[in-house]
Short mmCIF file of C-alpha atoms and ligand atoms in Angstrom, two decimals:
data_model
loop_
_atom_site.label_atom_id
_atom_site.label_comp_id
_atom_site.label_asym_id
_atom_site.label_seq_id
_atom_site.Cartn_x
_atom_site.Cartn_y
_atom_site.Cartn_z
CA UNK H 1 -31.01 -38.42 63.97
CA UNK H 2 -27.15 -37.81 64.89
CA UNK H 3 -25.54 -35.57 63.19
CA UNK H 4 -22.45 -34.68 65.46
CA UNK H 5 -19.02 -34.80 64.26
CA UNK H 6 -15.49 -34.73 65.44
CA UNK H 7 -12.52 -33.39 63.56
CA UNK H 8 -8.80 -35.28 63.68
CA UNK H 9 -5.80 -33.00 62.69
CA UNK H 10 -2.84 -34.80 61.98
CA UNK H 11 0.24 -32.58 62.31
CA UNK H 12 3.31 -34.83 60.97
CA UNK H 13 6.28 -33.25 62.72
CA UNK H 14 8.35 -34.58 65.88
CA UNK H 15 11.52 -33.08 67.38
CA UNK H 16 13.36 -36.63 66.96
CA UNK H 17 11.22 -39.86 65.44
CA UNK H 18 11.15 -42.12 67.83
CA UNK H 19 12.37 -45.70 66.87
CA UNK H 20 9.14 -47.79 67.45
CA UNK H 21 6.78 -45.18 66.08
CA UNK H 22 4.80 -46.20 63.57
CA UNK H 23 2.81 -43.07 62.60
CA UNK H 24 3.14 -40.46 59.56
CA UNK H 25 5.57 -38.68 61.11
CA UNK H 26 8.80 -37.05 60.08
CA UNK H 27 11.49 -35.03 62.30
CA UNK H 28 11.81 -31.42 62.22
CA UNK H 29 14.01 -28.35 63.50
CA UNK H 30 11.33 -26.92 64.97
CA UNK H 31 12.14 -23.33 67.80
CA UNK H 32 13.47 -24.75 71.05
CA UNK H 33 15.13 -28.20 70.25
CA UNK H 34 17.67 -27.45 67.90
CA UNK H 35 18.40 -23.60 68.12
CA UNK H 36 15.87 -20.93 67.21
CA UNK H 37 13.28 -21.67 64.57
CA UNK H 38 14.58 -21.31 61.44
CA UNK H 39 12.99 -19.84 58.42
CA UNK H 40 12.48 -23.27 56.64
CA UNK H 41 10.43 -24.52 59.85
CA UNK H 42 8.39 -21.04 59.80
CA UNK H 43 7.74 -21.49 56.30
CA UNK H 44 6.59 -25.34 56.68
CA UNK H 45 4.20 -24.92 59.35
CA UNK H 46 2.28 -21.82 57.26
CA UNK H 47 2.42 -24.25 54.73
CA UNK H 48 1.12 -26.93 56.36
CA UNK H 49 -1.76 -25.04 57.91
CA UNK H 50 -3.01 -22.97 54.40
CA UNK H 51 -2.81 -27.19 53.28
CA UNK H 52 -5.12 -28.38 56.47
CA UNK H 53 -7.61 -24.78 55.70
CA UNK H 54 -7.45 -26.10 51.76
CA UNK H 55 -7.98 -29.91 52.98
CA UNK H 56 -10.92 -28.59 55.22
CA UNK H 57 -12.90 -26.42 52.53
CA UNK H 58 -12.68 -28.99 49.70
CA UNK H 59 -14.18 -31.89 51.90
CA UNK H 60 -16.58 -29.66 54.48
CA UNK H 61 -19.48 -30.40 51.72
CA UNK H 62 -19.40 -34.06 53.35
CA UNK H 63 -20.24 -33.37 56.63
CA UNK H 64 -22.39 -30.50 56.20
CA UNK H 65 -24.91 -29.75 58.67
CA UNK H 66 -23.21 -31.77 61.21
CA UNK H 67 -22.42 -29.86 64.89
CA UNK H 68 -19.12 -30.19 65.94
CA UNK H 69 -18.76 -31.91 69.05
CA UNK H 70 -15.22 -32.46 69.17
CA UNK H 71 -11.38 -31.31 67.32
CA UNK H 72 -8.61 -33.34 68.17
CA UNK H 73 -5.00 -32.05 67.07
CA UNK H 74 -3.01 -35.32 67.25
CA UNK H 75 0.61 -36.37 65.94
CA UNK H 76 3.47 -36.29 65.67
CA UNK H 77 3.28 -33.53 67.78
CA UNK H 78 1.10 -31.04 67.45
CA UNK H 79 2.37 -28.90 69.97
CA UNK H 80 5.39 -27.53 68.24
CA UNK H 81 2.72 -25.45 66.49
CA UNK H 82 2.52 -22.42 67.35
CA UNK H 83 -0.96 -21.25 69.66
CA UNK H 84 -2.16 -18.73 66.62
CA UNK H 85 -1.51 -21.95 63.90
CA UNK H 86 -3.73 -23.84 65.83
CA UNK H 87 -6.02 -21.32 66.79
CA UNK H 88 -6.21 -20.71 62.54
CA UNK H 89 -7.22 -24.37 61.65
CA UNK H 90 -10.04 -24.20 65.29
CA UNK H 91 -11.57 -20.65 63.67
CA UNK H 92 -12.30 -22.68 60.18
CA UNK H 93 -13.31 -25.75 61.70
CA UNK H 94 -15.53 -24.18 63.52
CA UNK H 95 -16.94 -21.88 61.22
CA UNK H 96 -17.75 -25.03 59.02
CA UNK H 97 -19.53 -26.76 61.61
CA UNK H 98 -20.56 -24.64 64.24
CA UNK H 99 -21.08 -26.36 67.86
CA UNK H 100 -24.75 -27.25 69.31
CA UNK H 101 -25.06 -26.34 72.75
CA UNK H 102 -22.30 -28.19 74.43
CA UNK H 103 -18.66 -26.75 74.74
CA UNK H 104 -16.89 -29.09 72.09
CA UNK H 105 -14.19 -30.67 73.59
CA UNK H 106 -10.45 -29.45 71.95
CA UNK H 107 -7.64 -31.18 72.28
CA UNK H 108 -3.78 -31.16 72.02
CA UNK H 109 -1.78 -34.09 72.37
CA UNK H 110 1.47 -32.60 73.94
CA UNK H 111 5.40 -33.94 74.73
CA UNK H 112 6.93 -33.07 77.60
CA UNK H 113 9.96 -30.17 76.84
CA UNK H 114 10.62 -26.38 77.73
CA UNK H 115 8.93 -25.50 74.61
CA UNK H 116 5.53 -26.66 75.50
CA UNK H 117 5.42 -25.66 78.66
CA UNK H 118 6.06 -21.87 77.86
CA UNK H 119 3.09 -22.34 75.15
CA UNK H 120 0.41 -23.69 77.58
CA UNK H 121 -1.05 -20.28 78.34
CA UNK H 122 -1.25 -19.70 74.77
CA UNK H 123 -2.49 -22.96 73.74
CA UNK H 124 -5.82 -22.52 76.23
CA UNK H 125 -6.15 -18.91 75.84
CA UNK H 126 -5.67 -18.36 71.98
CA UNK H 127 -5.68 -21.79 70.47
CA UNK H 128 -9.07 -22.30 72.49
CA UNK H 129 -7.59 -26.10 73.57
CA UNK H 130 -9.61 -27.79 76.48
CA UNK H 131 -8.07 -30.97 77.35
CA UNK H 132 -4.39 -32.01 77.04
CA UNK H 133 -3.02 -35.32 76.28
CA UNK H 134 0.41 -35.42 77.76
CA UNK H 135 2.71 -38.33 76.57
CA UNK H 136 4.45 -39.04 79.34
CA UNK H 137 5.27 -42.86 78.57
CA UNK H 138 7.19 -43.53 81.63
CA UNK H 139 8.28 -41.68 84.68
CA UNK H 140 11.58 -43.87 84.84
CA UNK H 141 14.84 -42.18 82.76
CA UNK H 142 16.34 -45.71 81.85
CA UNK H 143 13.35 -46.50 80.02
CA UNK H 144 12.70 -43.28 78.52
CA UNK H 145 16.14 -43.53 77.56
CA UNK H 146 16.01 -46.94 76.21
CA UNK H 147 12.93 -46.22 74.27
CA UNK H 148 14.29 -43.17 72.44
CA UNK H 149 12.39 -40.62 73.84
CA UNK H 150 13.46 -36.73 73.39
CA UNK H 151 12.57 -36.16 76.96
CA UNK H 152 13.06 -37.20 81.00
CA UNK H 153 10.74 -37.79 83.96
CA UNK H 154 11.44 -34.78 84.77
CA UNK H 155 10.07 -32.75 82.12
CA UNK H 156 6.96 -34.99 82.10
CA UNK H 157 6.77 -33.08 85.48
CA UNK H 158 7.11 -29.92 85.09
CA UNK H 159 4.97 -30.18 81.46
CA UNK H 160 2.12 -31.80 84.22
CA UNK H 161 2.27 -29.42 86.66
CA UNK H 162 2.70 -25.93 84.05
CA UNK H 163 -0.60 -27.46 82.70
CA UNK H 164 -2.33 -27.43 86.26
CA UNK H 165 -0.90 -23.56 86.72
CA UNK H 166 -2.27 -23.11 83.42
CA UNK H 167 -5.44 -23.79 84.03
CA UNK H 168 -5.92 -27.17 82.32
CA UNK H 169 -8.51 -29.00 84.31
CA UNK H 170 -9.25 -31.75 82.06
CA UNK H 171 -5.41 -33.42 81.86
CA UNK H 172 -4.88 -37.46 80.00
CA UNK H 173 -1.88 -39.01 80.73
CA UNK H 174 -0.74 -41.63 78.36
CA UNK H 175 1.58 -44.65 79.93
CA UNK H 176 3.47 -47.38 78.26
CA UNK H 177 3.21 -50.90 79.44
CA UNK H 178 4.94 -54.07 78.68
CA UNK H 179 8.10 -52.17 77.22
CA UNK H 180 11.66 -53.59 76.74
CA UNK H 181 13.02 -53.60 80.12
CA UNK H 182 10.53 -52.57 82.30
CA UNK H 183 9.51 -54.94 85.63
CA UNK H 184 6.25 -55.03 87.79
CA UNK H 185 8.01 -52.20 89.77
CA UNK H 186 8.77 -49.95 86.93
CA UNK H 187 5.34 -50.10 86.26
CA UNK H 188 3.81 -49.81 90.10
CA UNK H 189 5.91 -47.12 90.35
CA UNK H 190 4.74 -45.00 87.09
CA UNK H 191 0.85 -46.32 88.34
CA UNK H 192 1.54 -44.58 91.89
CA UNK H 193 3.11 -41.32 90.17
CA UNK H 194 0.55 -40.74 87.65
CA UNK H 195 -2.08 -41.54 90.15
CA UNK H 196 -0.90 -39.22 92.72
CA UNK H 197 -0.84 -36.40 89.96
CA UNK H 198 -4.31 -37.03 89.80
CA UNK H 199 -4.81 -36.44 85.85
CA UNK H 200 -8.40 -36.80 84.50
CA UNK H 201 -7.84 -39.33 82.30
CA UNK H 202 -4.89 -42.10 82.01
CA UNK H 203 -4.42 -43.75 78.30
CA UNK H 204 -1.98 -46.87 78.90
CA UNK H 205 -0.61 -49.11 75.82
CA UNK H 206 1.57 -51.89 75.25
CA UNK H 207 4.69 -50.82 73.41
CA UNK H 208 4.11 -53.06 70.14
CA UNK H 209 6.86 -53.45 67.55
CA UNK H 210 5.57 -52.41 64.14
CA UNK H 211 7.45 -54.53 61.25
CA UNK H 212 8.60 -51.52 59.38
CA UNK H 213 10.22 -49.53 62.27
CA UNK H 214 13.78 -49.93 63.45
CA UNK H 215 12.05 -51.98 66.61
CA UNK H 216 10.40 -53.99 64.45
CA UNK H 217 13.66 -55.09 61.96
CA UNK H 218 15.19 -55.51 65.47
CA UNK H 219 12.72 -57.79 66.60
CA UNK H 220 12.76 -59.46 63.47
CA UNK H 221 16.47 -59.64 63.77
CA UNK H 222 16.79 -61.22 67.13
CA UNK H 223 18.05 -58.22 68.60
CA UNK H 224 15.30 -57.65 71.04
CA UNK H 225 13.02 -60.25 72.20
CA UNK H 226 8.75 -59.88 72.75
CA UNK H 227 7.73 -59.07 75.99
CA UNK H 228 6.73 -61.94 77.99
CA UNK H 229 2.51 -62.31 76.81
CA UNK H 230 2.38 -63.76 80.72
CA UNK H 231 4.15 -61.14 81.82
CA UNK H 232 2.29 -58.72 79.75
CA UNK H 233 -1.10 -60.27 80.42
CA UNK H 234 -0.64 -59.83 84.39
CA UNK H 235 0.65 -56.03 83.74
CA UNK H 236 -2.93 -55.46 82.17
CA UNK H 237 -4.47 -57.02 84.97
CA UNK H 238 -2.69 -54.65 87.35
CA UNK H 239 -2.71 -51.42 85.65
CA UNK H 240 -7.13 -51.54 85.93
CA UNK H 241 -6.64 -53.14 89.81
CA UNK H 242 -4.64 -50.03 90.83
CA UNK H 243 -6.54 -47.55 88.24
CA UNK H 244 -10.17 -48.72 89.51
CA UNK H 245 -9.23 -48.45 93.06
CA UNK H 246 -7.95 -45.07 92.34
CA UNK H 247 -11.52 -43.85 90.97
CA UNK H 248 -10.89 -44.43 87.32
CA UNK H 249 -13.37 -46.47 85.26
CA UNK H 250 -11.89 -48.57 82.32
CA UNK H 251 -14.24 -47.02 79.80
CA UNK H 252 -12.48 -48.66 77.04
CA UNK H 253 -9.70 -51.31 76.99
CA UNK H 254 -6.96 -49.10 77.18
CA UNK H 255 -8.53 -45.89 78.43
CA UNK H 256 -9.69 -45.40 81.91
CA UNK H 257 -10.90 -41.78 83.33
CA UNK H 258 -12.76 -40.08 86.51
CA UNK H 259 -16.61 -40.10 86.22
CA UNK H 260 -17.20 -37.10 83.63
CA UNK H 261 -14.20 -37.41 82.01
CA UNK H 262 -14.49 -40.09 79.55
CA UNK H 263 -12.84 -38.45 75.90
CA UNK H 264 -15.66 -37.37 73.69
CA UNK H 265 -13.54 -37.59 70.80
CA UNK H 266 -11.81 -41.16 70.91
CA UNK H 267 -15.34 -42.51 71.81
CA UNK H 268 -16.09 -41.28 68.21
CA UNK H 269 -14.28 -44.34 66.85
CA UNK H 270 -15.64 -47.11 68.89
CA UNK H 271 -19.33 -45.75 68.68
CA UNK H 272 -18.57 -44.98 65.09
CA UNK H 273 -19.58 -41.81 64.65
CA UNK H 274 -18.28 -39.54 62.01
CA UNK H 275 -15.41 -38.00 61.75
CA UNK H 276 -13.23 -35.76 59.38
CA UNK H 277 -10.01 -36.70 59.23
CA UNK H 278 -7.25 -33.60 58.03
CA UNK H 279 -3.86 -33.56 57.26
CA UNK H 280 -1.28 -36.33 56.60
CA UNK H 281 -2.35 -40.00 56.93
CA UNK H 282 -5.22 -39.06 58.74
CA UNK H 283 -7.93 -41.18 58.59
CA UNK H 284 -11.80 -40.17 58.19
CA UNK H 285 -14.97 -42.16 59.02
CA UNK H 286 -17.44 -40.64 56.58
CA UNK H 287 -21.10 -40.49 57.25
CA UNK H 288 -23.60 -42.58 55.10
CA UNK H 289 -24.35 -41.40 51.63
CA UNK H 290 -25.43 -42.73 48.17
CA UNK H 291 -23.73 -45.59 47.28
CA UNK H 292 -22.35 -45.96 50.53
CA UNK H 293 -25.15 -47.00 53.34
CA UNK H 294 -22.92 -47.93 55.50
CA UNK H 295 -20.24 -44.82 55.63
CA UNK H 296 -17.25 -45.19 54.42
CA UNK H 297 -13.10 -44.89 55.89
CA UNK H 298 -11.01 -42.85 54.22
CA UNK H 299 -6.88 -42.61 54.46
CA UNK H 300 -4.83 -39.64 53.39
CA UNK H 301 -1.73 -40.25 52.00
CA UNK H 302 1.25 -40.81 54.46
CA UNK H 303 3.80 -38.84 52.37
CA UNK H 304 4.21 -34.80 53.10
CA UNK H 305 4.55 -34.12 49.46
CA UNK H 306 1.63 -36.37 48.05
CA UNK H 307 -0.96 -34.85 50.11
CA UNK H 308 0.04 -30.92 49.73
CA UNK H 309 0.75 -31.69 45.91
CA UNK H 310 -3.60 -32.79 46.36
CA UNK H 311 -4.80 -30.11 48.41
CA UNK H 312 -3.10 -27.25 46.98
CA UNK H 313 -4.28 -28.36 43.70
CA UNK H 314 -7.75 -28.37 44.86
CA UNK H 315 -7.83 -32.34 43.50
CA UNK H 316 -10.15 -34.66 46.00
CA UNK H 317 -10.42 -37.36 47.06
CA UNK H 318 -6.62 -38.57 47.65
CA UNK H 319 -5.74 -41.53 49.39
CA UNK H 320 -7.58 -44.45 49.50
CA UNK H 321 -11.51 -44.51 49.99
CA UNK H 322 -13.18 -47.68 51.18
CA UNK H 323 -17.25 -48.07 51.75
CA UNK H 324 -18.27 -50.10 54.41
CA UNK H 325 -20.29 -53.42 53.45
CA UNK H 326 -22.82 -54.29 55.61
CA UNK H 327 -20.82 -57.28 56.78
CA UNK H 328 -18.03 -54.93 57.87
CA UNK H 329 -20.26 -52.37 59.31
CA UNK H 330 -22.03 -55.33 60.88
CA UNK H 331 -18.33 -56.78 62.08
CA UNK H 332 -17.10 -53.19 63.65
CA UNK H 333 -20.08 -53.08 65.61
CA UNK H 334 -19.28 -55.97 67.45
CA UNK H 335 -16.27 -55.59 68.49
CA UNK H 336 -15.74 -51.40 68.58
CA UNK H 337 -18.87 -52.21 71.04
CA UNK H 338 -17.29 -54.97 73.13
CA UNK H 339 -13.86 -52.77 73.67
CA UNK H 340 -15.96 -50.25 75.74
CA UNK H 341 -17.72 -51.10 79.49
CA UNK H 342 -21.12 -50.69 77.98
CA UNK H 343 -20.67 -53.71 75.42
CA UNK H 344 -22.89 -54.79 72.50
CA UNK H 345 -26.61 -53.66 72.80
CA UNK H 346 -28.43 -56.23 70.98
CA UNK H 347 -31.45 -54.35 70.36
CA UNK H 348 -29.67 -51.50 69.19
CA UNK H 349 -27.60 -53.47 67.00
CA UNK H 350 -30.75 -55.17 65.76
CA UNK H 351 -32.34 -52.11 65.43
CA UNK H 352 -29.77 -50.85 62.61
CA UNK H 353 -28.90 -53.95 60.57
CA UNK H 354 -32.59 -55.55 60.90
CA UNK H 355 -30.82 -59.00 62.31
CA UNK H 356 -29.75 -59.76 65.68
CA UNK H 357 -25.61 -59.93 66.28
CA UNK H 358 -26.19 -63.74 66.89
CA UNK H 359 -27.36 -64.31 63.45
CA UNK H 360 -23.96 -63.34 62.05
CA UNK H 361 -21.66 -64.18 65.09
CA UNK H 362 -24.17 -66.94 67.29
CA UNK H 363 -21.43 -69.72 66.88
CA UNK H 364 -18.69 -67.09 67.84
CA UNK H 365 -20.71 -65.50 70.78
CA UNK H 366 -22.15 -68.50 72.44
CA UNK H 367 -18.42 -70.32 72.16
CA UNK H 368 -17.03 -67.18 73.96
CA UNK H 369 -20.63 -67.09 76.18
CA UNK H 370 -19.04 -70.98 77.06
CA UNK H 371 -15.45 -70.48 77.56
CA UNK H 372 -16.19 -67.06 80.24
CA UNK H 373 -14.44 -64.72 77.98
CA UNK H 374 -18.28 -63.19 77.58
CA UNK H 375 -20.55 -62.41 79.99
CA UNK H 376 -24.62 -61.00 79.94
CA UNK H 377 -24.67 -57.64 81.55
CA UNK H 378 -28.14 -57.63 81.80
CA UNK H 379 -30.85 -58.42 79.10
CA UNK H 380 -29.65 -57.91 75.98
CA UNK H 381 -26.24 -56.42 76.59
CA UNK H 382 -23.39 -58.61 76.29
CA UNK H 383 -19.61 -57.53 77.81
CA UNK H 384 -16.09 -59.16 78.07
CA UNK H 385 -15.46 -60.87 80.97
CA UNK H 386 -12.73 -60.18 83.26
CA UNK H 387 -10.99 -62.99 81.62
CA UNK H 388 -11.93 -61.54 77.77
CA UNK H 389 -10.80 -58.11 78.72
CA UNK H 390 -7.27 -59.91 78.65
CA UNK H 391 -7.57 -61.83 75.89
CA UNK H 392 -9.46 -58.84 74.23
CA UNK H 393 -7.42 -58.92 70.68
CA UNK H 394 -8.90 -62.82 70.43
CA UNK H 395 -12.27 -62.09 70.94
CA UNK H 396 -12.37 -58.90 68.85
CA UNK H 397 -10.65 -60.99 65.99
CA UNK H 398 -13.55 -63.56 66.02
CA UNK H 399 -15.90 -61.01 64.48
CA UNK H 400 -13.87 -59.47 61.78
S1 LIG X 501 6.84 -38.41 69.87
FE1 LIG X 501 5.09 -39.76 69.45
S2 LIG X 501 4.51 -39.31 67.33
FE2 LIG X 501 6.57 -38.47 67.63
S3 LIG X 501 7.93 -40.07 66.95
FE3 LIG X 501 7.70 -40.37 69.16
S4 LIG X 501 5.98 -41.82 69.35
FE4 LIG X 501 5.94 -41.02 67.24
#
C-alpha cells in the first residue's frame, strides 16, 4: 500500500508583491533589500517558524506512518529565510516522518538577488535543500521590468551560476510565456539562454491575469489587453519543439525535465498522493480516512493573522476542509492523469473506483477520441494528442 508523503511549506513573504501575483503573499523588509534586517523582520520569521513547528505537531497525527518522500518550501519566497529557519522546520518534518530508503527530495523555490546568492552554501549545507527552483521569468530587462519584477537578467545569472559553484546539481528554471509584450523572439531567445544553462528541469507558464490583482482590474479595465490565444497557442507549441530537441521530456503540461529529473514533489498533485500542506494558504491533500474514502483537500487560511491566531492556540482544523466524493475523486483522476505523458491507465483507474473511466466520461472520451484531441497510447492507456496538449484546459474541463 502507499504510504509516502510530501510536505508543502508556504512561507508568505516577498521583497516587493508583484502586480499579477495571485498567491498568499505579503511584502516584507526582509536583510538585503531594504537596509539590514530589522528587528521586526527577525522577530516575524521566528514567529512564523515556532507557527509552521506548532502547525506541523497538531496535524502530524494525520499522516502518521507515512515516509517522507519529499519537502517543498514554496512562496512567496522562501529564500529570504534564513538557512538555520529552514533547516528548523526540515529537522521536525523529518523527525515526524522519517524517510524510507530514498534521499527525499528538498526543495527551495528561490528569486534571483545578492541575498540569495550569498545563502546558497548555507541553504545546501545546513538547510539540507537538494533541488532549487529559480524564478527566473524572463532573461529580457524590458519585460522583467514591465512585469514588476524586483530583479534583472542579470541577477537571474549570477543566482544560476552561484547555484552551480554551490554545488546544486539538480537546478528548475521557471519561464514565463505569453506575457504582455513579449514576441516569438523574446521568447526564442529566453528558450536558447535557459537551454544553454543547461538546468535540470525548466517549469514554463503563461502569465494569466487573476481578477483580484492589479493585472487583473487592469485587464478588466481595458488597460491591458489578453494575449493573443493564437499567438499564445503557437508559443506552447514552440517552447516543447525547442525543449524536446534539447533532451527535455514534457512530463507534464507545463513541466519538462532531463531523464531522472522529473520533480518528485509536484508529481504528488497530479498522481494524487498525499500531502501536508503548512503555513499560510497552503493547501493539503489528506489521505483517506473515516468518513472520507476518498481523501480530502484542505486550505489554510490566506490571512497572516488568522492562521497564527489557530496554530498558536493549538485550535485545528482552520480553513476550509472539503472530502472528496467519489465523483470528484473519480473527475481528478481523469484529468490530473491526462496532464502528465503517461495519461489515464484504464485498468488502474478501474482498479480503484470498480468502473471503467468510460462509464462516467464515454460520451466525453470518445467525442475527444473523434475530434484527435485524444489518442490510445497503447491498450488501455489513453493520452492528449499533440493537438489536446494545446487545447489542454478544454479537455481537462470536460471531466470536472
Ligand atoms: S516573487 Fe513570486 S510569490 Fe512573490 S510576489 Fe512575485 S510572483 Fe508572487
Amino acid at each position: 500500500m502507499e504510504s509516502s508523503l510530501g510536505v508543502y511549506v508556504h512561507i508568505p513573504f516577498c521583497a516587493r508583491v508583484c502586480p499579477y501575483c495571485d498567491f498568499a503573499v505579503e511584502a516584507v523588509e526582509a536583510p538585503g533589500r531594504r537596509g539590514a534586517a530589522s528587528g521586526d523582520w527577525r522577530e516575524t520569521e521566528d514567529r512564523y517558524i515556532e507557527g509552521l513547528l506548532a502547525e506541523l505537531a497538531l496535524r502530524a497525527a494525520t499522516f502518521s506512518g507515512r515516509s517522507l518522500s519529499s519537502i517543498y518550501f514554496g512562496g512567496g519566497t522562501p529564500s529570504l529565510l534564513r538557512p538555520e529557519s529552514l533547516a528548523r522546520i526540515r529537522e521536525a518534518v523529518m523527525a515526524a516522518f522519517p524517510p524510507g530508503p530514498a534521499r527525499p527530495e528538498i526543495t527551495l523555490e528561490v528569486n534571483p538577488s545578492t541575498l540569495e546568492r550569498e545563502r546558497l552554501p548555507g541553504f545546501r549545507a545546513e538547510a539540507g535543500i537538494n533541488r532549487l527552483s529559480v524564478g527566473v521569468q524572463s532573461f529580457d530587462d524590458s519585460l522583467l521590468k514591465a512585469l514588476g519584477r524586483a530583479h534583472g537578467a542579470d541577477e537571474s545569472r549570477r543566482t544560476l551560476e552561484a547555484a552551480r559553484r554551490a554545488g546544486f546539481d539538480d537546478l528548475s528554471v521557471d519561464l514565463l510565456f505569453a506575457a504582455l509584450h513579449q514576441t516569438p523572439e523574446m521568447l526564442e531567445a529566453d528558450l536558447d539562454e535557459a537551454v544553454a544553462f543547461g538546468p535540470e528541469h525548466i517549469s514554463s507558464y503563461e502569465l494569466v491575469f487573476e481578477a483580484r490583482t492589479p493585472f487583473g482590474r487592469a485587464l478588466a479595465d481595458g488597460r491591458f489587453s489578453p494575449y493573443p490565444e493564437e499567438g499564445s497557442a503557437s508559443m506552447v507549441e514552440r517552447i516543447e519543439e525547442r525543449l524536446v530537441n534539447a533532451g527535455y521530456r514534457r512530463y507534464e503540461l507545463t513541466n519538462y525535465a532531463r531523464p531522472g529529473h522529473e520533480a518528485v514533489h509536484n508529481r504528488r498533485y497530479w498522481q494524487r498522493l498525499p500531502v501536508l500542506g503548512l503555513g499560510v494558504g497552503a493547501h493539503s491533500t489528506d489521505p483517506s480516512g473515516p468518513g472520507r474514502a476518498y481523501g480530502a483537500r484542505h486550505g489554510n487560511p490566506r490571512a497572516r493573522g488568522a492562521w497564527l491566531a489557530g496554530v498558536e492556540a493549538g485550535v485545528w482544523p482552520i480553513g476550509e476542509e472539503e472530502p472528496l466524493s467519489r465523483e470528484d475523486a473519480m473527475a481528478e483522476a481523469c484529468f490530473l492523469a491526462l496532464r502528465c505523458a503517461e495519461g489515464l491507465d484504464e485498468a488502474g483507474f478501474a482498479e480503484e473506483f470498480g468502473v471503467a473511466p468510460r462509464e462516467p466520461f464515454g460520451p466525453a472520451i470518445d467525442r475527444f477520441l473523434g475530434e484527435g484531441l485524444l489518442e490510445e497510447s497503447g491498450p488501455g492507456r489513453l493520452i492528449l494528442s499533440r493537438r489536446g496538449r494545446m487545447l489542454a484546459d478544454t479537455v481537462c474541463a470536460e471531466f470536472v
